[in-house]
PDB file of N, CA and C in Angstrom:
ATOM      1  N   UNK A   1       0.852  -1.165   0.000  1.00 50.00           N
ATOM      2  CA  UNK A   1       0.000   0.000   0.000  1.00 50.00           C
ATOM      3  C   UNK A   1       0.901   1.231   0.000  1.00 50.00           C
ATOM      4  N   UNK A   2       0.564   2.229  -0.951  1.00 48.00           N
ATOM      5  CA  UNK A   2       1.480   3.041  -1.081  1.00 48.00           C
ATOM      6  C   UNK A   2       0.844   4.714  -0.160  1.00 48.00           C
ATOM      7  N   UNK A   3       1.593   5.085   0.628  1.00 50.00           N
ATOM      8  CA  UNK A   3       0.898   6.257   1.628  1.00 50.00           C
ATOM      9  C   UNK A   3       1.255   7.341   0.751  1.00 50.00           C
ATOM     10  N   UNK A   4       0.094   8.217   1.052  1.00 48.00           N
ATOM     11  CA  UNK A   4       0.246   9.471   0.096  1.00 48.00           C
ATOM     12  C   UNK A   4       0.998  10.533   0.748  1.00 48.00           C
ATOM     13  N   UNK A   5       1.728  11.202  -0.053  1.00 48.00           N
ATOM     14  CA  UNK A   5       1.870  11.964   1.373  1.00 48.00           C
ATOM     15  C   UNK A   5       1.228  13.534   0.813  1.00 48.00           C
ATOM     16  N   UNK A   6       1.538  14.564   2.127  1.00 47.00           N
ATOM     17  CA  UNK A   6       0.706  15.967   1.973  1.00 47.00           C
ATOM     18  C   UNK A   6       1.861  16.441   0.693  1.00 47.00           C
ATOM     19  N   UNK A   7       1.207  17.472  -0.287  1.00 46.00           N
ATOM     20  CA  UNK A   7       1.853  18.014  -1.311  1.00 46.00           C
ATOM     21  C   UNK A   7       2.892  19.403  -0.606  1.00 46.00           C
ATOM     22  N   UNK A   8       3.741  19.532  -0.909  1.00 46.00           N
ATOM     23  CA  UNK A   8       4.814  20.055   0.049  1.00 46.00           C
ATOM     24  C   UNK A   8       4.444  21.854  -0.365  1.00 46.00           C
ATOM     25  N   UNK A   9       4.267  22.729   0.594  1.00 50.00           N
ATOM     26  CA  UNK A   9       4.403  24.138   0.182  1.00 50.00           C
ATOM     27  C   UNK A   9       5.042  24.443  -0.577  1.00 50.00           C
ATOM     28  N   UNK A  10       4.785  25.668  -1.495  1.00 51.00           N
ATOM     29  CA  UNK A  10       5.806  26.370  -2.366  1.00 51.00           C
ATOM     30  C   UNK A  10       7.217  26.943  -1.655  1.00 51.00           C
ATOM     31  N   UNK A  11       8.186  26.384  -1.482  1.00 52.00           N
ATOM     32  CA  UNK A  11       9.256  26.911  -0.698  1.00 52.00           C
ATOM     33  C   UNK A  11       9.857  28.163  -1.636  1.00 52.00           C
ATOM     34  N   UNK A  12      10.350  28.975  -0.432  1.00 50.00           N
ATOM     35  CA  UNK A  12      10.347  30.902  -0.952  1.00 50.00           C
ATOM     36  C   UNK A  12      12.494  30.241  -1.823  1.00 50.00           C
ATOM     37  N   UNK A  13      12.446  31.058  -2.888  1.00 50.00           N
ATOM     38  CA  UNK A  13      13.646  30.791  -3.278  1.00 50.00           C
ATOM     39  C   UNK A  13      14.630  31.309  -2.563  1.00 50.00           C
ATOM     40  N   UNK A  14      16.110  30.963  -2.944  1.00 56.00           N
ATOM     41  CA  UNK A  14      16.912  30.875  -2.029  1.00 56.00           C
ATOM     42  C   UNK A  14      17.814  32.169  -1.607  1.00 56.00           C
ATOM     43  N   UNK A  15      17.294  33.242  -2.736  1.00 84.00           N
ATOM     44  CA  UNK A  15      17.782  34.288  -2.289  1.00 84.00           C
ATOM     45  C   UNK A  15      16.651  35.503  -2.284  1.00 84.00           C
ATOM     46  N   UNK A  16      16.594  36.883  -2.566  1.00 91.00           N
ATOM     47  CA  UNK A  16      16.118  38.260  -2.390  1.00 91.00           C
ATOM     48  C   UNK A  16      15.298  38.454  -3.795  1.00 91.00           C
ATOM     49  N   UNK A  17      14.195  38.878  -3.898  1.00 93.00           N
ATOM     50  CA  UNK A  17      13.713  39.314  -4.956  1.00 93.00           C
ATOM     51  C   UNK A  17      14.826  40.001  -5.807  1.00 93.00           C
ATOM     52  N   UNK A  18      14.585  39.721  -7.579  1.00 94.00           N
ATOM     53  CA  UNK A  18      15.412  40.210  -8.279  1.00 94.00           C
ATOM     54  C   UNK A  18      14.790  41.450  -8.607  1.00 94.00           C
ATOM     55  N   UNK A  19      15.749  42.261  -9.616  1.00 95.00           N
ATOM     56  CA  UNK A  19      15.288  43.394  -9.824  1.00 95.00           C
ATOM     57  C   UNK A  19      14.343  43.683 -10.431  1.00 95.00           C
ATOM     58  N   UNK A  20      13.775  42.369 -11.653  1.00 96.00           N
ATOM     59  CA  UNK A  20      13.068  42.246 -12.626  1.00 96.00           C
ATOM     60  C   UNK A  20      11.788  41.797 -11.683  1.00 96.00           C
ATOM     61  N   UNK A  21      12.202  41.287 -10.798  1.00 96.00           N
ATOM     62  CA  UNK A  21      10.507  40.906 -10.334  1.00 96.00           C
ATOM     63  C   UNK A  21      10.398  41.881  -9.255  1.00 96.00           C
ATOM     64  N   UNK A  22      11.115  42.737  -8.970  1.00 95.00           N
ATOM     65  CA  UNK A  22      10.537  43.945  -8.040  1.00 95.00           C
ATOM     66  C   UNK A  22       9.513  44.753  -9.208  1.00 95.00           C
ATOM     67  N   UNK A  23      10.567  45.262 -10.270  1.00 96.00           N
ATOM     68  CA  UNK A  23      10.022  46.475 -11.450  1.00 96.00           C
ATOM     69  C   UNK A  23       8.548  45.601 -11.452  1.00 96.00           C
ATOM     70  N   UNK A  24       8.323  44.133 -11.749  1.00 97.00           N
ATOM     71  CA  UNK A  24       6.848  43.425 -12.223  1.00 97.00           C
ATOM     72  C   UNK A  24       6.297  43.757 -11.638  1.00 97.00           C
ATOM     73  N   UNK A  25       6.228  43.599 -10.012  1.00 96.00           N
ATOM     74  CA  UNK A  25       4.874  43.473  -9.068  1.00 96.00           C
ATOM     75  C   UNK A  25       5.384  45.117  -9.202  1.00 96.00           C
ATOM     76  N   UNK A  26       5.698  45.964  -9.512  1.00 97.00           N
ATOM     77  CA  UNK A  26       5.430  47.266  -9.283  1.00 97.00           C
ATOM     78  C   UNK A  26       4.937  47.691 -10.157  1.00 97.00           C
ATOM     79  N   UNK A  27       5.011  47.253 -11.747  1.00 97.00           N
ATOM     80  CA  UNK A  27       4.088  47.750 -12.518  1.00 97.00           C
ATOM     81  C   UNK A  27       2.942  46.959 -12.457  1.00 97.00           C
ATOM     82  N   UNK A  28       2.569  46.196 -11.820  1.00 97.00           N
ATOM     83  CA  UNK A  28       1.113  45.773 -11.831  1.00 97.00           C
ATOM     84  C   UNK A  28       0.551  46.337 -11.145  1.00 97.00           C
ATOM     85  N   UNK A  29       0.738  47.271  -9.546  1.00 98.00           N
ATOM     86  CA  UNK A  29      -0.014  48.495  -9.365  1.00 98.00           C
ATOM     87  C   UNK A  29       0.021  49.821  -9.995  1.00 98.00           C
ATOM     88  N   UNK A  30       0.201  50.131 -11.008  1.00 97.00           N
ATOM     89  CA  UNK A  30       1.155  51.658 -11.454  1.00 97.00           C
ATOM     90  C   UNK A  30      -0.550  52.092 -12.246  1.00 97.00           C
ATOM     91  N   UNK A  31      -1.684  51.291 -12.246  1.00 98.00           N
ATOM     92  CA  UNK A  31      -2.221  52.205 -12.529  1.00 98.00           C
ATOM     93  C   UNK A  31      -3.577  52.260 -11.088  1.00 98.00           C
ATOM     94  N   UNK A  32      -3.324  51.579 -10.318  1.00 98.00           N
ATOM     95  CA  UNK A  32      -3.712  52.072  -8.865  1.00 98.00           C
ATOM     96  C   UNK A  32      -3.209  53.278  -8.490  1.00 98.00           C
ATOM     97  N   UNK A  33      -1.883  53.280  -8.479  1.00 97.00           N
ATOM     98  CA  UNK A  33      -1.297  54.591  -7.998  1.00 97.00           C
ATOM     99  C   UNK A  33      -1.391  55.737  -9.295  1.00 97.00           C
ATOM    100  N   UNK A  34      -1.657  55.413 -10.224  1.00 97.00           N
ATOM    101  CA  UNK A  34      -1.990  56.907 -11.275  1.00 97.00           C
ATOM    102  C   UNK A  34      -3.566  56.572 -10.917  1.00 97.00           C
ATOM    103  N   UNK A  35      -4.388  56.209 -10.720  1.00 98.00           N
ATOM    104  CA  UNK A  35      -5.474  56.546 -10.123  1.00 98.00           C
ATOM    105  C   UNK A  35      -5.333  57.943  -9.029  1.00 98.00           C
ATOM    106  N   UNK A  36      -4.509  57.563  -8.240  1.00 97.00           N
ATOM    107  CA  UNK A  36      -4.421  58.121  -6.653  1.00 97.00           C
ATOM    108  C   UNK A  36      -3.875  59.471  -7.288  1.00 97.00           C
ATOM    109  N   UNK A  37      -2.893  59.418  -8.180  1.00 97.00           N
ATOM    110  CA  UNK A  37      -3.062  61.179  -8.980  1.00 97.00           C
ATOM    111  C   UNK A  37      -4.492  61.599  -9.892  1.00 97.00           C
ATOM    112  N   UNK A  38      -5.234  60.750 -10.081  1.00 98.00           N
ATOM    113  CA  UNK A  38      -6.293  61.420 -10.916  1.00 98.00           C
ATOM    114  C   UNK A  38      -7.430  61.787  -9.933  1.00 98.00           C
ATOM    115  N   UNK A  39      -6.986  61.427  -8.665  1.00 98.00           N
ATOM    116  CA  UNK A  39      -8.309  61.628  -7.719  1.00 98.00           C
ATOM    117  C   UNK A  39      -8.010  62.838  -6.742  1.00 98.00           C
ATOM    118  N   UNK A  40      -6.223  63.127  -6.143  1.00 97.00           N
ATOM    119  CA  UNK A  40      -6.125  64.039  -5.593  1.00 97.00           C
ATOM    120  C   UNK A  40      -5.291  65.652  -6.646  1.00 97.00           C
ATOM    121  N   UNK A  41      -4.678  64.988  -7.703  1.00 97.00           N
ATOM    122  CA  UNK A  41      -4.555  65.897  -8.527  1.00 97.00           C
ATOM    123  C   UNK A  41      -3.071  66.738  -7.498  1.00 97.00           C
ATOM    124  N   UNK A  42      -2.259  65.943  -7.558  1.00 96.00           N
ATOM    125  CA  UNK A  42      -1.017  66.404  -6.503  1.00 96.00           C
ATOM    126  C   UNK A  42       0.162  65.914  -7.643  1.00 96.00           C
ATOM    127  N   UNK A  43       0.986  66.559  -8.108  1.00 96.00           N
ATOM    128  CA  UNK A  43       2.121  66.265  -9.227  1.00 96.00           C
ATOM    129  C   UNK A  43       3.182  65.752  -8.129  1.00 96.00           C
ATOM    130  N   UNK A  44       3.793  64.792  -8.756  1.00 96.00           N
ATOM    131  CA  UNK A  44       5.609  64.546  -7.634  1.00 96.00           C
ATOM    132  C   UNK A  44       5.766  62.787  -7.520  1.00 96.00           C
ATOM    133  N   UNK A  45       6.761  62.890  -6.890  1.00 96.00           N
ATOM    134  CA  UNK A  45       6.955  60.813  -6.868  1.00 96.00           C
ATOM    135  C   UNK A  45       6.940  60.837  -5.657  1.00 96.00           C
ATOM    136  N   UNK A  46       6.424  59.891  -5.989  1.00 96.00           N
ATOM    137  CA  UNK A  46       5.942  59.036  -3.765  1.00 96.00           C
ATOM    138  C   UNK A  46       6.951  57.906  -3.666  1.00 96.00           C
ATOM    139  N   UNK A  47       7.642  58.620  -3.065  1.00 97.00           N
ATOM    140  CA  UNK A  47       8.821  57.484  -1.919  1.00 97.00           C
ATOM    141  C   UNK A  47       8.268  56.833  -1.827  1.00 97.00           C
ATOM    142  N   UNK A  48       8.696  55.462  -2.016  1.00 97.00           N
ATOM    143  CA  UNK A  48       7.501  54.243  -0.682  1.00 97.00           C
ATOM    144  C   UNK A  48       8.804  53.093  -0.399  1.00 97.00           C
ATOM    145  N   UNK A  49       8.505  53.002   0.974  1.00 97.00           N
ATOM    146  CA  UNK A  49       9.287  51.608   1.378  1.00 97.00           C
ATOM    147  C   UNK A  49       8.252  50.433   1.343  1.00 97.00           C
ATOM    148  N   UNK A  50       8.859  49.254   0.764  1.00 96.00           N
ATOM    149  CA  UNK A  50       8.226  48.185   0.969  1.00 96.00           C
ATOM    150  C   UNK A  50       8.572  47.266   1.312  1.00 96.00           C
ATOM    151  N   UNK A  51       7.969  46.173   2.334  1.00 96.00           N
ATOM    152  CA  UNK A  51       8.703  45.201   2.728  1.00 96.00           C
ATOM    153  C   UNK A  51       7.532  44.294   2.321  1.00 96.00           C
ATOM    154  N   UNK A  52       7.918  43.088   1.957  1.00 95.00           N
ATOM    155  CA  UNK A  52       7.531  41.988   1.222  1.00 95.00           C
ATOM    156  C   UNK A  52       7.808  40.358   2.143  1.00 95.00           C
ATOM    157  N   UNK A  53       6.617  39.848   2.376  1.00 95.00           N
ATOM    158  CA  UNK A  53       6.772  38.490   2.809  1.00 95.00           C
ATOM    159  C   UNK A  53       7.606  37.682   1.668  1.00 95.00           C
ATOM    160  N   UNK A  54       7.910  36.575   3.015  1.00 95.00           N
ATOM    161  CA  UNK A  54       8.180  35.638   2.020  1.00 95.00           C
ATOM    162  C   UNK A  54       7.585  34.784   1.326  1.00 95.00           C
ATOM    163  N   UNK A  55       6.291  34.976   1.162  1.00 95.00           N
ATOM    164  CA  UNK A  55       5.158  34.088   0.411  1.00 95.00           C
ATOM    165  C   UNK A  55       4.983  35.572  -0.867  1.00 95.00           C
ATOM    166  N   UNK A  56       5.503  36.474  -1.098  1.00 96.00           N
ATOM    167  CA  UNK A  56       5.502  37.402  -2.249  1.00 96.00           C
ATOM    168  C   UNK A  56       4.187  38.550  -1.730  1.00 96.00           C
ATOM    169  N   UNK A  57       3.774  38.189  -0.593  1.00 96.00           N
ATOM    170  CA  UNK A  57       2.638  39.440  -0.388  1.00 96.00           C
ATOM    171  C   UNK A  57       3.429  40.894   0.257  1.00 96.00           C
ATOM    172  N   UNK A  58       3.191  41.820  -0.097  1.00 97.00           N
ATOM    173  CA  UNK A  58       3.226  43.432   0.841  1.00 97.00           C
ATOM    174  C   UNK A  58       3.197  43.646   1.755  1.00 97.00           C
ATOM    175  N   UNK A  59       3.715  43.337   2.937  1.00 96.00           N
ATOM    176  CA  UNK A  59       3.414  43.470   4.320  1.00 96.00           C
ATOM    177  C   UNK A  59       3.117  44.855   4.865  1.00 96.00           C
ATOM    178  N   UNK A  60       4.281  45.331   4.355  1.00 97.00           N
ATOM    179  CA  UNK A  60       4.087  46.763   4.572  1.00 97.00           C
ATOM    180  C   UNK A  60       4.657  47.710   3.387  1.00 97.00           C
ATOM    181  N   UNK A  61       3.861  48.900   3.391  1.00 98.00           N
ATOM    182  CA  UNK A  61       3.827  50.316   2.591  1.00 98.00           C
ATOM    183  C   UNK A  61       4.282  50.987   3.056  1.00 98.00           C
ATOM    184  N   UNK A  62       4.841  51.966   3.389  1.00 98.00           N
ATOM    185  CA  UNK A  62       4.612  53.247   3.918  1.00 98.00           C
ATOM    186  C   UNK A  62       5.477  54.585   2.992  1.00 98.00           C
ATOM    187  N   UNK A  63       4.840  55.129   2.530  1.00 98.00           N
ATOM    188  CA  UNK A  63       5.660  56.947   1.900  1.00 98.00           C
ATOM    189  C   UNK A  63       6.244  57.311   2.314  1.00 98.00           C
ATOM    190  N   UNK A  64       7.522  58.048   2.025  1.00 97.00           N
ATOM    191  CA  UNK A  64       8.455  59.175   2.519  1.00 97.00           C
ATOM    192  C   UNK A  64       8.223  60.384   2.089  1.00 97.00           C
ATOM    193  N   UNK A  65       8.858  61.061   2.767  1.00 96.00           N
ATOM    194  CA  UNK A  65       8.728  62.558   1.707  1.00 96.00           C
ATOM    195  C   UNK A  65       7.610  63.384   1.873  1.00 96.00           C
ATOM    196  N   UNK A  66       7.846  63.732   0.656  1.00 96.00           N
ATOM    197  CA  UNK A  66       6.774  64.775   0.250  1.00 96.00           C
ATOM    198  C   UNK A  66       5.254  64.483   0.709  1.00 96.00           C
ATOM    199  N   UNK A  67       4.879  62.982   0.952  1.00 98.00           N
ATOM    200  CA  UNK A  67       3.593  62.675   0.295  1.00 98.00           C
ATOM    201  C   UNK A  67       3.378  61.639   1.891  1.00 98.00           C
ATOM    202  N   UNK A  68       4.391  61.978   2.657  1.00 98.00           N
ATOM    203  CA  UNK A  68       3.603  61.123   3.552  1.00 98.00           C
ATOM    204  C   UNK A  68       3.034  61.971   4.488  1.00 98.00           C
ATOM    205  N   UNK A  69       1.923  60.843   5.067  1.00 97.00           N
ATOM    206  CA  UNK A  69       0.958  61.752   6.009  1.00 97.00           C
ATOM    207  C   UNK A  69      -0.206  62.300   4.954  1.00 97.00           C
ATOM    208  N   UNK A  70      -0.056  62.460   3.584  1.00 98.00           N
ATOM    209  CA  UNK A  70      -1.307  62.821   3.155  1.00 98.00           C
ATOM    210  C   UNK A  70      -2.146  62.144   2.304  1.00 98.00           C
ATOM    211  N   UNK A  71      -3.359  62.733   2.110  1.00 98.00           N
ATOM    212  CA  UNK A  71      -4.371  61.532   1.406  1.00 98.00           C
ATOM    213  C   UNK A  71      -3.687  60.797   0.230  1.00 98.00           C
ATOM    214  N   UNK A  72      -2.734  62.007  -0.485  1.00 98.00           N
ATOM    215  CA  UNK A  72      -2.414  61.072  -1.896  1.00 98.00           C
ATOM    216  C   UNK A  72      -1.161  59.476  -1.625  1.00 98.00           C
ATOM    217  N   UNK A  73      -0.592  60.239  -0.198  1.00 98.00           N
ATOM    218  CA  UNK A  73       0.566  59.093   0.128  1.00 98.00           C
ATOM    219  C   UNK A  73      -0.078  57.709   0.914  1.00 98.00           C
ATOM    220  N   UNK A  74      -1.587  58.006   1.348  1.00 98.00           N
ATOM    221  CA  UNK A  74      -2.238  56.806   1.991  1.00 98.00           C
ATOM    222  C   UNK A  74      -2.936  56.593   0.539  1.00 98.00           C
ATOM    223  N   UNK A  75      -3.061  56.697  -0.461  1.00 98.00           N
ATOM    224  CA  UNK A  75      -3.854  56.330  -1.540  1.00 98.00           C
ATOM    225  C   UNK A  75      -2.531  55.385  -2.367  1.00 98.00           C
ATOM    226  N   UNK A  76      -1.435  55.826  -2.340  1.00 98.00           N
ATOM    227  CA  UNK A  76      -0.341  54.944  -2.707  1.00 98.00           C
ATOM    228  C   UNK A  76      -0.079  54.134  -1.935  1.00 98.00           C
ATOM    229  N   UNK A  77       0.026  54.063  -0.492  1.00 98.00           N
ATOM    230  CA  UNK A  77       0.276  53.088   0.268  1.00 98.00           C
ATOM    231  C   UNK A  77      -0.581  51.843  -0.092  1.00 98.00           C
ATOM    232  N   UNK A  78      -1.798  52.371   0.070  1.00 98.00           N
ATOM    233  CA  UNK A  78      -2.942  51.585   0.110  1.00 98.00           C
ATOM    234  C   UNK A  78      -2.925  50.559  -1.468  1.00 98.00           C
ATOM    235  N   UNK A  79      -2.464  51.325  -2.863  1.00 98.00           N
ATOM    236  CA  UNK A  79      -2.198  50.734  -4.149  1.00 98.00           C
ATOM    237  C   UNK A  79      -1.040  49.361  -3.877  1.00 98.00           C
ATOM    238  N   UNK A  80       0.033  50.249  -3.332  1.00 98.00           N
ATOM    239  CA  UNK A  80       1.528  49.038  -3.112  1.00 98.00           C
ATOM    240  C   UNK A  80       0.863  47.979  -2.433  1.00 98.00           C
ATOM    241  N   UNK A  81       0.546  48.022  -1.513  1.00 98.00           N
ATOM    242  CA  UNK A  81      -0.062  46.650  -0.428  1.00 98.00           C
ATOM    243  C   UNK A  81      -0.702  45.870  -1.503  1.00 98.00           C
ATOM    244  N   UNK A  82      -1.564  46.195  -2.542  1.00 98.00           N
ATOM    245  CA  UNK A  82      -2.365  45.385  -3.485  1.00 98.00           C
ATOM    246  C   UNK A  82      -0.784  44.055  -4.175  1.00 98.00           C
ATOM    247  N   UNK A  83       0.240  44.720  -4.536  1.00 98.00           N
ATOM    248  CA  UNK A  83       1.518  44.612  -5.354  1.00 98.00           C
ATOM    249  C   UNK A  83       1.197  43.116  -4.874  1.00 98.00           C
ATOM    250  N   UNK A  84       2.002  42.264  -5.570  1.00 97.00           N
ATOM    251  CA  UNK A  84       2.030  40.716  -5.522  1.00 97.00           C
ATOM    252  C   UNK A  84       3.868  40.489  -6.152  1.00 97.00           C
ATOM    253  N   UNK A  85       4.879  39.544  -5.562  1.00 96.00           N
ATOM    254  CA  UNK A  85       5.735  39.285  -5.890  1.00 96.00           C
ATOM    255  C   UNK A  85       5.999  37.832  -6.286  1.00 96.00           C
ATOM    256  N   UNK A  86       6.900  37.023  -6.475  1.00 95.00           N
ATOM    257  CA  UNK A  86       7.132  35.557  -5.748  1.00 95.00           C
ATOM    258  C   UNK A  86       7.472  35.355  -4.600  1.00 95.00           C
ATOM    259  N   UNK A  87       7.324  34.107  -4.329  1.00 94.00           N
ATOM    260  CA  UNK A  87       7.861  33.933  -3.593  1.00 94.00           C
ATOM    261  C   UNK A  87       9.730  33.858  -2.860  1.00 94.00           C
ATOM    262  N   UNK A  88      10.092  34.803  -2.221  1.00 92.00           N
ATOM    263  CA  UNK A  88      11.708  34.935  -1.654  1.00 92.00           C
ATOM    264  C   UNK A  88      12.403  35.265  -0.490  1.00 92.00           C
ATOM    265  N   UNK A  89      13.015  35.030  -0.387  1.00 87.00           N
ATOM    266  CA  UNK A  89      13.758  35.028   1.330  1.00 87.00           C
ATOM    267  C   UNK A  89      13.718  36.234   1.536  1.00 87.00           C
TER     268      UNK A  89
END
């Protein structure tokens, strides 16, 4: 009798997101965040730090600069968190 076993998690690769899959999951929000200029109508680039699980989700957002603390830098925050990566250490 042959035992099945459980199908093993996606294990996170062995090193740091590359550069090419940072630029990806960042252009897949880029028109969330040009939303967030068509709604507050504020010109400039929003700093943002991001830190990223190792299952590829956004843990955290947050703006620098110019734009933090205000509606347009919580309207970007709020876009990045959407961002999706792979999975990486």
């Amino acid at each position: 009798v042959e035992e099945s076993k459980p199908a093993a998690a996606a294990a996170p690769s062995a090193g740091p997101l590359s550069k090419e899959a940072i630029n990806a999951g960042m252009l897949g929000v880029r028109p969330k965040v040009k939303d967030c200029y068509n709604q507050f109508k504020v010109p400039g680039t929003a700093m943002v730090k991001v830190t990223v699980s190792p299952v590829g989700k956004v843990s955290d957002a947050r703006v620098e600069g110019k734009f933090a603390g205000t509606p347009t830098g919580s309207c970007v925050e709020t876009a990045v968190r959407s961002a999706k990566f792979p999975p990486s250490a």
